[in-house]
Tab-separated table of C-alpha atoms and ligand atoms in Angstrom:
chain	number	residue	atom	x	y	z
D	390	UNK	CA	-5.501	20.145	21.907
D	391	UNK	CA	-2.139	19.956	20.149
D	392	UNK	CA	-1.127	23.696	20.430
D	393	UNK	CA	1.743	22.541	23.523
D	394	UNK	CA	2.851	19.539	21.808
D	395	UNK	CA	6.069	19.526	19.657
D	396	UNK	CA	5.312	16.558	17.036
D	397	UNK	CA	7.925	13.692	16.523
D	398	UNK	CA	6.728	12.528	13.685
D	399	UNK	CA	8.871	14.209	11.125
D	400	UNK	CA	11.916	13.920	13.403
D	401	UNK	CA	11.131	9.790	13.401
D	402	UNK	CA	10.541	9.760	9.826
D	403	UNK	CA	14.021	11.347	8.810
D	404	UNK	CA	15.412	8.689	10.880
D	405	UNK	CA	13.812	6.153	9.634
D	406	UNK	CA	14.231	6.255	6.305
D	407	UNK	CA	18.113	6.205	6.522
D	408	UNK	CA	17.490	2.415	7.034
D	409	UNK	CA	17.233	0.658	4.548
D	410	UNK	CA	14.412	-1.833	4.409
D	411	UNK	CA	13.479	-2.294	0.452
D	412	UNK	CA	12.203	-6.161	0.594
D	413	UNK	CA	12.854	-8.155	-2.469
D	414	UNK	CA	10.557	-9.820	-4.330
D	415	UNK	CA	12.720	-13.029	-5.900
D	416	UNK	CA	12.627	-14.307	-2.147
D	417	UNK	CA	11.521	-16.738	-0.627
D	418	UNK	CA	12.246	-15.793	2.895
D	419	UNK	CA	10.400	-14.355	5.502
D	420	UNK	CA	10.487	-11.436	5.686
D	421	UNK	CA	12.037	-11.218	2.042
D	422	UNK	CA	14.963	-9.018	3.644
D	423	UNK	CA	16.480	-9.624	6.851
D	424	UNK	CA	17.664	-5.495	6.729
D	425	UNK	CA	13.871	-4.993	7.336
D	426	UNK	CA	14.607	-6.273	11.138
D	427	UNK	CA	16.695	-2.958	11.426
D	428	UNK	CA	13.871	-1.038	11.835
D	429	UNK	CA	11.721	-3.127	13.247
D	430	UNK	CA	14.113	-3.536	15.987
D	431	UNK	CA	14.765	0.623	16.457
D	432	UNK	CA	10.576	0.861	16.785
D	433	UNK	CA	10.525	-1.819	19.435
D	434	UNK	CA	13.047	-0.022	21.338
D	435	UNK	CA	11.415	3.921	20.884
D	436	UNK	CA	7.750	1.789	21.633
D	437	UNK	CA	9.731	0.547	25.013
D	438	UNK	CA	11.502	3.956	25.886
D	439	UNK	CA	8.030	5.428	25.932
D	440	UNK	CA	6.600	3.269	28.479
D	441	UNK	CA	4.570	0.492	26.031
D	442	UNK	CA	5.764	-2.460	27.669
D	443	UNK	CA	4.558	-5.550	25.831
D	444	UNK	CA	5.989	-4.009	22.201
D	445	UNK	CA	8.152	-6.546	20.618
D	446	UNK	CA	8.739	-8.222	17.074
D	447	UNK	CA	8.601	-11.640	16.166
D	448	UNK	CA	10.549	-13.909	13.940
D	449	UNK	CA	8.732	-12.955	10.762
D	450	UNK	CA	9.744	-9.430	11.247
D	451	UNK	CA	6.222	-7.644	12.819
D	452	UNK	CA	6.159	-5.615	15.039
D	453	UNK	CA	3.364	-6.103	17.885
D	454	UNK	CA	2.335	-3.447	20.986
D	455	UNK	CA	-0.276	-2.456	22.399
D	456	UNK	CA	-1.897	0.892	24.260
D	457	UNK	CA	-4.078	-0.793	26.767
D	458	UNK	CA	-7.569	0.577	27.355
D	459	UNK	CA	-8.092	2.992	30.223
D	460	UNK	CA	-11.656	2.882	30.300
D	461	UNK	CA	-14.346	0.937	31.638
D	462	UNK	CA	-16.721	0.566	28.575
D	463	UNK	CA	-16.360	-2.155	26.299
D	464	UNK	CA	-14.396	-0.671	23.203
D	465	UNK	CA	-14.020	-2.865	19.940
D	466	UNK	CA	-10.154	-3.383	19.951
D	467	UNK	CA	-8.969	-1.167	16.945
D	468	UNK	CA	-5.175	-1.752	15.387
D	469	UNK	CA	-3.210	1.158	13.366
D	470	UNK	CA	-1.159	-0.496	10.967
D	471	UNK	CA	2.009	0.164	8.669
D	472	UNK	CA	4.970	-1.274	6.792
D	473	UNK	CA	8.406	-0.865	7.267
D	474	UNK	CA	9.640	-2.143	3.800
D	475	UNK	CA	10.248	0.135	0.679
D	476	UNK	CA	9.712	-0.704	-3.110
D	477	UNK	CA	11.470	-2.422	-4.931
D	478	UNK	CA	11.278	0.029	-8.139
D	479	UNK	CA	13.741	2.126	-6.878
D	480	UNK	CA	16.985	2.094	-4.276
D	481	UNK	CA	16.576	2.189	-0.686
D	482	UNK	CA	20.058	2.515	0.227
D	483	UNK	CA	21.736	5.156	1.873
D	484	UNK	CA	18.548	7.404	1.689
D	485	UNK	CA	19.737	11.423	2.388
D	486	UNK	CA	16.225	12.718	3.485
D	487	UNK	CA	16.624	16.799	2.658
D	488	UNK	CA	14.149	19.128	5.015
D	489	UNK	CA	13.150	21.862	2.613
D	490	UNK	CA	12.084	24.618	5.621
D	491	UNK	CA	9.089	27.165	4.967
D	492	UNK	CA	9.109	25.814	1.310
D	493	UNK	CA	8.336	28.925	-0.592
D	494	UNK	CA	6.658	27.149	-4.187
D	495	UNK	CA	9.969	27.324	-5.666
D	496	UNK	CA	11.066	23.793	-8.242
D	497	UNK	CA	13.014	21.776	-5.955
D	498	UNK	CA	16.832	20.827	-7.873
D	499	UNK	CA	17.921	16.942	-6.065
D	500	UNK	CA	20.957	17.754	-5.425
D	501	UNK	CA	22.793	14.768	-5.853
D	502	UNK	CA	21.303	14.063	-9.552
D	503	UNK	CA	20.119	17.606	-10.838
D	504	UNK	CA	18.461	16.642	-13.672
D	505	UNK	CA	15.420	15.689	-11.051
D	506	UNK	CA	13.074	18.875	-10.511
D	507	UNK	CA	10.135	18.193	-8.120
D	508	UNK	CA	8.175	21.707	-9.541
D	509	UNK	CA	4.609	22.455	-8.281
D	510	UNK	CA	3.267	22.642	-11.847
D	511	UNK	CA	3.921	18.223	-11.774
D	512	UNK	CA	2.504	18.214	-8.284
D	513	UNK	CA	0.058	20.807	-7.624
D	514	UNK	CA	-0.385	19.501	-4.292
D	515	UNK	CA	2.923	21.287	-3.612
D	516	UNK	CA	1.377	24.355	-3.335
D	517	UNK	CA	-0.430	23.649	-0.302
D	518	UNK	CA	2.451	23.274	1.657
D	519	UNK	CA	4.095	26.500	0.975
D	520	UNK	CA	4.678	27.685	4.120
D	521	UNK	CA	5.538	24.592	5.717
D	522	UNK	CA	8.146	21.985	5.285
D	523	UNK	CA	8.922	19.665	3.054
D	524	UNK	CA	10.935	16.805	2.949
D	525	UNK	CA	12.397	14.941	-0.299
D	526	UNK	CA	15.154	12.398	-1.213
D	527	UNK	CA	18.756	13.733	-2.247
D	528	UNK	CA	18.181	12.241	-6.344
D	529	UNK	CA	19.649	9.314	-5.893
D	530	UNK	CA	17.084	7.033	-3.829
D	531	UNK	CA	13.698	6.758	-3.374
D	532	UNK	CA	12.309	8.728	0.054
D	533	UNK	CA	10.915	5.728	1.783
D	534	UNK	CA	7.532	8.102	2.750
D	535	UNK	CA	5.803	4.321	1.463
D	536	UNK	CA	5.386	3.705	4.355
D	537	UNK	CA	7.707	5.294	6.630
D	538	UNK	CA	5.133	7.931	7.037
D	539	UNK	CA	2.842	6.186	8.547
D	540	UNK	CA	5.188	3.883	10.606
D	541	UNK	CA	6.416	7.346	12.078
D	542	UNK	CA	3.134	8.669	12.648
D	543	UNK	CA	1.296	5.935	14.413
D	544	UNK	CA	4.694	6.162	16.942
D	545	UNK	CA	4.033	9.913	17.191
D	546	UNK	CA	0.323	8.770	18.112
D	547	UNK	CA	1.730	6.064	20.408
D	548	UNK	CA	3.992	9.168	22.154
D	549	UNK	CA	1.044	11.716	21.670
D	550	UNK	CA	-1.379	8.623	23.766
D	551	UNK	CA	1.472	8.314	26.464
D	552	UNK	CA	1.667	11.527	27.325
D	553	UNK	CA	-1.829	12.286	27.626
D	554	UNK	CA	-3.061	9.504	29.684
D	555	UNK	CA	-6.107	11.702	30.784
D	556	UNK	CA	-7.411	10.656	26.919
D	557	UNK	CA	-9.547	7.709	27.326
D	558	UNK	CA	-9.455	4.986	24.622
D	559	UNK	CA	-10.096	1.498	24.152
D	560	UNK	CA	-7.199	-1.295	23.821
D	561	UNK	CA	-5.464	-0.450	20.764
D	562	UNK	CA	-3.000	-2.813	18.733
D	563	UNK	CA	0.153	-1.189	17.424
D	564	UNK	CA	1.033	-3.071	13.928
D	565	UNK	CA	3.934	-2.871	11.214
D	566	UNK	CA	4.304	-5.312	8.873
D	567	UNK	CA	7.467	-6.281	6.425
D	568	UNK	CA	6.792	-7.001	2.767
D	569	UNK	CA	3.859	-4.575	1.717
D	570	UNK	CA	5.313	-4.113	-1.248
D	571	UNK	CA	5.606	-7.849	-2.491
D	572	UNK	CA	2.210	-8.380	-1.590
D	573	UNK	CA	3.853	-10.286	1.264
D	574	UNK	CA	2.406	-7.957	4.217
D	575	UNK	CA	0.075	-10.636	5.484
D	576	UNK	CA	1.776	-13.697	4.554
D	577	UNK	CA	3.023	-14.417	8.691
D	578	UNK	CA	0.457	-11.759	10.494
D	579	UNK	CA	-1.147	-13.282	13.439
D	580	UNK	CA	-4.302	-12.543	13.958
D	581	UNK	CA	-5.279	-14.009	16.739
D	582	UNK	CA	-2.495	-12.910	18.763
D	583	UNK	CA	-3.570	-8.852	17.358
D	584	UNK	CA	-6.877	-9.678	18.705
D	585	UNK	CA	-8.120	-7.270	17.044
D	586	UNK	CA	-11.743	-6.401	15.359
D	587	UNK	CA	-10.774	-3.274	13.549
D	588	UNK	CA	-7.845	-2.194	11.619
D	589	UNK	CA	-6.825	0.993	9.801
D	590	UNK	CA	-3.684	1.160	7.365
D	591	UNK	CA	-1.853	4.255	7.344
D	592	UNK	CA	-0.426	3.883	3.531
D	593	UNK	CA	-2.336	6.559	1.557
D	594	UNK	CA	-1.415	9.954	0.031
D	595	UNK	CA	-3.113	13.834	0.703
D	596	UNK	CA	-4.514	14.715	3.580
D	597	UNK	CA	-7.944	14.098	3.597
D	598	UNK	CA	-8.043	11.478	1.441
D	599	UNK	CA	-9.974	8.258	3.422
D	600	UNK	CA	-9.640	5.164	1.135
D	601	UNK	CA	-12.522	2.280	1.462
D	602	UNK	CA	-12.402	0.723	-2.188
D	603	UNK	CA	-9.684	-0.888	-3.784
D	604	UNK	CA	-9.526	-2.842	-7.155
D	605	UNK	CA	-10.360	-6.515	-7.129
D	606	UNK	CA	-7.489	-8.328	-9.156
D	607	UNK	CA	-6.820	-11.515	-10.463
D	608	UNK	CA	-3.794	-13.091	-11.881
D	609	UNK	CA	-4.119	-14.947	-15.242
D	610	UNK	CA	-1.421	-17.264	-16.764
D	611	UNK	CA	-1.735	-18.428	-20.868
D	612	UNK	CA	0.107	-21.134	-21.272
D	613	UNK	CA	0.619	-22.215	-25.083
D	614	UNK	CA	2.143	-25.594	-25.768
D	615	UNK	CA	3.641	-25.812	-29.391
D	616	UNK	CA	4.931	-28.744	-31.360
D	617	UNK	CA	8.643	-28.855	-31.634
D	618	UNK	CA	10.777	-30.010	-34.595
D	619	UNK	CA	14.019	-29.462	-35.972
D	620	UNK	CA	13.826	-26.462	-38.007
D	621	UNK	CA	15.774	-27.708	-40.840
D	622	UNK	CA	13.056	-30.641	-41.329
D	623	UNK	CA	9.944	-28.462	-39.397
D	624	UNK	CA	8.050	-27.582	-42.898
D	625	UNK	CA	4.672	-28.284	-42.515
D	626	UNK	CA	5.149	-29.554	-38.615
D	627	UNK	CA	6.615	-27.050	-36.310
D	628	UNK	CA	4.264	-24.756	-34.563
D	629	UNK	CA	5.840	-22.443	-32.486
D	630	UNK	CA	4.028	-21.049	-29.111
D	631	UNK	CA	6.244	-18.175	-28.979
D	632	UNK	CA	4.444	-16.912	-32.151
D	633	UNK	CA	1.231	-17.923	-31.010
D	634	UNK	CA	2.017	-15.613	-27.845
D	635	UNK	CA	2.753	-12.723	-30.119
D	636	UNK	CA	0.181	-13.037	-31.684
D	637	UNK	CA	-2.564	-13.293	-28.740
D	638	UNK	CA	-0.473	-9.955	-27.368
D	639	UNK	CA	-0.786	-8.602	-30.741
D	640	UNK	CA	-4.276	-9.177	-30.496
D	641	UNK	CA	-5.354	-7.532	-27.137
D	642	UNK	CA	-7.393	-4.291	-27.035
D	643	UNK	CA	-5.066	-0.925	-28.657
D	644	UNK	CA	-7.466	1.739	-26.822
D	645	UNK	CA	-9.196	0.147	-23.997
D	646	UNK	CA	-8.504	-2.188	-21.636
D	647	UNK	CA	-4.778	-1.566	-20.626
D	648	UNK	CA	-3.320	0.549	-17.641
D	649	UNK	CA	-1.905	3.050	-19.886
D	650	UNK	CA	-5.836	3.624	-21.514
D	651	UNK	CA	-7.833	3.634	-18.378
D	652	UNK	CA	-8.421	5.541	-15.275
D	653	UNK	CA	-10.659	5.949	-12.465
D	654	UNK	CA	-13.394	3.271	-11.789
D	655	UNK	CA	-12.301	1.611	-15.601
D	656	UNK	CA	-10.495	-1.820	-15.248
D	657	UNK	CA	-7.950	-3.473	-17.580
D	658	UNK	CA	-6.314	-6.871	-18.519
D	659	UNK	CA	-2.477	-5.897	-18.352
D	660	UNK	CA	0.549	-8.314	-19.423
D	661	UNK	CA	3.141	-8.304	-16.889
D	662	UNK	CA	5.833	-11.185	-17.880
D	663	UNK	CA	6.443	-13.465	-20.931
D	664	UNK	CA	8.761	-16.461	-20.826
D	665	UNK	CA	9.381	-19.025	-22.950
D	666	UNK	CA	10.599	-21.151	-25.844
D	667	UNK	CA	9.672	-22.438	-29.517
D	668	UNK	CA	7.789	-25.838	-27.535
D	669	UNK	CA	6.399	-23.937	-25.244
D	670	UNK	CA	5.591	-19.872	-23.870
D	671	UNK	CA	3.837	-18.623	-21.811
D	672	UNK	CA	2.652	-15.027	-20.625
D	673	UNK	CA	1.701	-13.476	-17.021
D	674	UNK	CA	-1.448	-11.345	-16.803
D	675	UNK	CA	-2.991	-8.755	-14.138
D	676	UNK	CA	-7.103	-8.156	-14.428
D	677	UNK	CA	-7.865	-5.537	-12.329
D	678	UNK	CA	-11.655	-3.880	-11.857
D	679	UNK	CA	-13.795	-2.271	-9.108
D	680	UNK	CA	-16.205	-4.636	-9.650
D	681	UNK	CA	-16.157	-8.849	-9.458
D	682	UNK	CA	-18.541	-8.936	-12.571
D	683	UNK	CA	-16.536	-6.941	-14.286
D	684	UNK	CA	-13.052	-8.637	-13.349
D	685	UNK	CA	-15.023	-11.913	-14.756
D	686	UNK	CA	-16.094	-10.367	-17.725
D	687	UNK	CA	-12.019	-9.263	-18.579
D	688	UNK	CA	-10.587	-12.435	-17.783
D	689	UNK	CA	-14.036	-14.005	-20.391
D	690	UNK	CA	-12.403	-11.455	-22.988
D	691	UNK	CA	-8.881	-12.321	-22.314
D	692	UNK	CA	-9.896	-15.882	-22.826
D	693	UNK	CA	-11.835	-15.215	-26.221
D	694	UNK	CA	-8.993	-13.287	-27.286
D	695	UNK	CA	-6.714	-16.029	-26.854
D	696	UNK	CA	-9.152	-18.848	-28.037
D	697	UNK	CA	-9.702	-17.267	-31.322
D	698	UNK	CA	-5.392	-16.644	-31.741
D	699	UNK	CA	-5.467	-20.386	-30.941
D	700	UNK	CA	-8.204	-21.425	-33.508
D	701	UNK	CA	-5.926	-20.846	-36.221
D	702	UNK	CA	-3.336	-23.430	-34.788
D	703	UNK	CA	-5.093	-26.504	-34.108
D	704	UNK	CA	-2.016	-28.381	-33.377
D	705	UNK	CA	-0.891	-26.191	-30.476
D	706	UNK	CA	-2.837	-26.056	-27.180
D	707	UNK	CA	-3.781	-23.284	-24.677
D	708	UNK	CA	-3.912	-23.754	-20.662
D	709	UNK	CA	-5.762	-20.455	-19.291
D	710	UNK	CA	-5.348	-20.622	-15.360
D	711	UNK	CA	-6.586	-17.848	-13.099
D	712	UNK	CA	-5.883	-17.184	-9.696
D	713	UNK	CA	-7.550	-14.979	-6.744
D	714	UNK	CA	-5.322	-12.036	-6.099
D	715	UNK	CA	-7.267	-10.081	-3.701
D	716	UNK	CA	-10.777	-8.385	-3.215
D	717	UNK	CA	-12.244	-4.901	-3.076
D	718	UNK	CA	-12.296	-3.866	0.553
D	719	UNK	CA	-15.819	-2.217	0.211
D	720	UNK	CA	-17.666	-5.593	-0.075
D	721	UNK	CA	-16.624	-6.087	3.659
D	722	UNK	CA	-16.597	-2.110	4.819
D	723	UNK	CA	-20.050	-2.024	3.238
D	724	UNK	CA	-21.139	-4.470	5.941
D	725	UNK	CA	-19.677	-2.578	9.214
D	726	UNK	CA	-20.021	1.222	8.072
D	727	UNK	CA	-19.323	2.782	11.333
D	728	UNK	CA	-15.781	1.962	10.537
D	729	UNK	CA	-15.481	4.222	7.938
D	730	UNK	CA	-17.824	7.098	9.710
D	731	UNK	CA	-15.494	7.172	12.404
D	732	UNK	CA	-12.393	7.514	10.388
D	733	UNK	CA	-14.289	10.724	8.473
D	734	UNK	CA	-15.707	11.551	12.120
D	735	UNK	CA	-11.905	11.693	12.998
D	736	UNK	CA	-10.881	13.958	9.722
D	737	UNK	CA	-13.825	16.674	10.199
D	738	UNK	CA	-12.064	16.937	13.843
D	739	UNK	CA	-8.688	17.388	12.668
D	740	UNK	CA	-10.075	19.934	10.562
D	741	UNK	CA	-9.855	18.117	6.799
D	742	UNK	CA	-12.554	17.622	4.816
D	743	UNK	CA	-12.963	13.755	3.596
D	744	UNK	CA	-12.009	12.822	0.207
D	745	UNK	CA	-13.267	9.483	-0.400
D	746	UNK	CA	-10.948	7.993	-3.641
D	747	UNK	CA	-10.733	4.441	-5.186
D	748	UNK	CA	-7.262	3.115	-4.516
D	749	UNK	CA	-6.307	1.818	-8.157
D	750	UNK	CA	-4.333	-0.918	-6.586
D	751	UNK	CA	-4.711	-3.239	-3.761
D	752	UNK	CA	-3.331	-2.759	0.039
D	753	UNK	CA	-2.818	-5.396	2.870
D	754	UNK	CA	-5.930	-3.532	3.941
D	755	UNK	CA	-8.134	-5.150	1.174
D	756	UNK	CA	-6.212	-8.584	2.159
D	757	UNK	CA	-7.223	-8.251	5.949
D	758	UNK	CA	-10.338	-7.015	5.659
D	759	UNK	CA	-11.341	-10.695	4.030
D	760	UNK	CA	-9.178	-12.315	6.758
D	761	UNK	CA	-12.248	-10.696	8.979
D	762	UNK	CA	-10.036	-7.571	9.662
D	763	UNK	CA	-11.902	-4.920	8.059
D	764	UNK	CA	-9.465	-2.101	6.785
D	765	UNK	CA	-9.934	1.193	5.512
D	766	UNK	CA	-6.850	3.083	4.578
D	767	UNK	CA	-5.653	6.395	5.977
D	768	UNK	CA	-3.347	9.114	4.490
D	769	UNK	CA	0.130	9.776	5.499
D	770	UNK	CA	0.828	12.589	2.820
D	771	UNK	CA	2.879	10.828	1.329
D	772	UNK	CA	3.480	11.956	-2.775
D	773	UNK	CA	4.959	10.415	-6.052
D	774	UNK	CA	5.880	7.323	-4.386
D	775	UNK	CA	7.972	4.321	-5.566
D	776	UNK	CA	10.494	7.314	-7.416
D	777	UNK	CA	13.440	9.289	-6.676
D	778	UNK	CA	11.002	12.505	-6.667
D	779	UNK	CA	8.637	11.138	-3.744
D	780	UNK	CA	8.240	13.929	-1.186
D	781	UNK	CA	5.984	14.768	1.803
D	782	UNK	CA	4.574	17.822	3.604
D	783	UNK	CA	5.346	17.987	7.303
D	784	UNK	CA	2.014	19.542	8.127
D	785	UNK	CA	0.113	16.339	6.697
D	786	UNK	CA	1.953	14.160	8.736
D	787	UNK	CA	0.916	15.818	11.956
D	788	UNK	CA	-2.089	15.977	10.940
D	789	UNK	CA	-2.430	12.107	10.670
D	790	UNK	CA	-1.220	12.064	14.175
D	791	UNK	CA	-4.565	14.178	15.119
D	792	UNK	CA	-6.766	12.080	12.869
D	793	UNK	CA	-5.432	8.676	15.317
D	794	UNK	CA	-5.864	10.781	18.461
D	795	UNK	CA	-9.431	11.687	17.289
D	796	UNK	CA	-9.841	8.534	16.174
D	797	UNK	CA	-8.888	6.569	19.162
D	798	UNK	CA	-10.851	8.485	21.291
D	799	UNK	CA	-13.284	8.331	19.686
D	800	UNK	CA	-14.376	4.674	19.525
D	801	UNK	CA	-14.431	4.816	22.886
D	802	UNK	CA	-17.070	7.658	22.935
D	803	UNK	CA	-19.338	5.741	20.703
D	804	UNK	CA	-18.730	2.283	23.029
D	805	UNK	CA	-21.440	1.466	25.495
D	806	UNK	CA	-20.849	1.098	29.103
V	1773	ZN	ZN1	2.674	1.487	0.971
């Protein structure tokens, strides 16, 4: 099926990624960046100059097109998705994407900062692409694979679709978003203009890997309120809440309950910020769990934690605020299955067995599928992201193409007339 066809979606990618889109999370713009519209604006003209008329992006910087159906049964429309904006963590700016040809298992030496060695014994997953090509960052940036991956692959699909009109599909909605990685990627999306009933995110790592669960995650602010006085006359009055915040950090959980203790399906309480003064501090928390009893039952801990610091100070007073981050995506996928089944329908025809993982984080897949856009998440093949070491195998990109021609087609095999 794809023996004659020379794949783009490597060729893309290396473009790509020499813009620089990294959005920036201080904003308050929309998108955060205005460099994002750089790329945005090349994939509206590549979506054009292959024939999809209606592609175009908007003012908030997404990107809209669409493949429309060329069959007579009533498909569900289904929308690929992807971002165009790169992490913050790390530069984005004049990336130097380096093809490493029939990589051979050998460390790879970045050759503009030497002291970074991408060696297979870090990432086994190397080894699977010997063989094959590679491509990494020169040692100085990030890659930009998150997401550019899977922006270049869902064009490569787009291409792939145009060429083979004799495929017969349902409508499908063409999507990339700015701001992923601020947990901005849905702030402007329009749903009802996507139209659409189904989405998949291309944002996730090996091949093979299908992604249906992500962590449910709260945010949780302690706000302690002191009692000020000058310190040269404070004796017996001055309570100080940065103290009192020391002391409720001091307090948390040594071998449990953090990021840097837990793994897998285990969730954690995690401080992310502290800010304050002698009146008054506060301190920024993440909860994160699999599980909405269990995310309750942190944030209960965090709280008892912090109540008993503040027991001791019965001058000083606490405010404990949490706020909704997002939801785990399987509460919704759980309800409409068949999304999921075709996706690993789609793999088993491209070859790959499924993988099903937990995504230890959250994606704007787990934000639209409770904005009644369910969302599973596809791989890219994209590896040790956000860093100057991320890399990706050619081979798994094309093979995401496959998995969205499979896909596509697919839907509309399972439709009823
Ligand atoms: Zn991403």
């Amino acid at each position: 099926m794809f023996s004659n066809y020379k794949f783009t979606a490597a060729s893309r990618f290396i473009n790509y990624v020499q813009i620089d889109t990294q959005s920036d999370p201080q904003s308050d713009q929309h998108p955060s960046t205005a460099k994002q519209f750089n790329l945005s604006k090349v994939l509206v003209e590549e979506l054009l100059a292959m024939g999809i008329s209606d592609a175009h992006v908007d003012e908030w910087g997404y990107v809209y097109a669409t493949l429309p159906s060329n069959t007579d049964k009533a498909v569900p429309v289904i929308c690929f998705c992807s971002h165009v904006d790169t992490a913050p963590d790390c530069s984005g700016e004049h990336v130097k994407p380096i093809v490493h040809s029939n990589y051979q298992g050998q460390d790879i030496v970045l050759p503009d900062d030497t002291s970074l060695v991408i060696t297979a014994k870090d990432y086994p997953y190397l080894t699977e692409h010997i063989g094959h090509d590679v491509i990494t960052a020169s040692g100085l940036t990030l890659l930009g694979a998150d997401d550019k991956s899977g922006v270049a692959e869902i064009m490569d699909f787009a291409n792939y679709m145009m060429q083979h009109p004799e495929l017969k599909h349902g409508t499908i909605r063409l999507l990339f978003t700015p701001d992923e990685e601020i947990g901005q990627g849905t702030a402007k999306i329009d749903l009802a203009k996507l139209g659409a009933t189904v989405a998949y995110t291309l944002d996730g790592g090996e091949a093979g890997t299908l992604e249906d669960e992500t962590f449910s995650a709260d945010g949780v602010t302690i706000t302690v309120h002191g009692v000020i006085a000058h310190p040269g006359y404070a004796k017996g009055k001055l309570v100080n809440a940065l103290k009192i915040v020391g002391e409720i950090l001091a307090a948390l959980p040594k071998d449990n309950m953090s990021p840097e203790t837990t793994e897998k399906r285990e969730g954690f309480f995690h401080p992310t910020h502290i800010e304050g003064i002698a009146e008054k501090a506060s301190v920024g928390f993440i909860i994160r769990d699999f599980e909405n009893h269990l995310l309750e039952a942190h944030t209960a801990q965090l709280k008892s934690i912090a109540e008993s610091v503040l027991a001791k100070y019965p001058q000083a007073t606490m405010d404990f605020t949490v706020k909704e981050q997002y939801r785990n995506m399987r509460f919704i996928l759980d309800q409409h299955p068949h999304i999921t089944i075709y996706a690993a329908e789609a793999y088993k025809r491209a070859g790959l067995t499924v993988v099903k993982e937990p995504i230890r984080g959250g994606t704007d897949g787990s934000r639209l599928s409770y904005m009644n856009l369910p969302c599973p998440n596809i791989f890219t093949g994209m590896q040790a992201i956000h860093s100057k070491k991320e890399w990706i195998g050619v081979k798994d990109m094309q093979k995401a193409v496959e998995v969205l021609v499979h896909l596509a087609q697919i839907w509309e095999e399972k439709a009823i007339h």
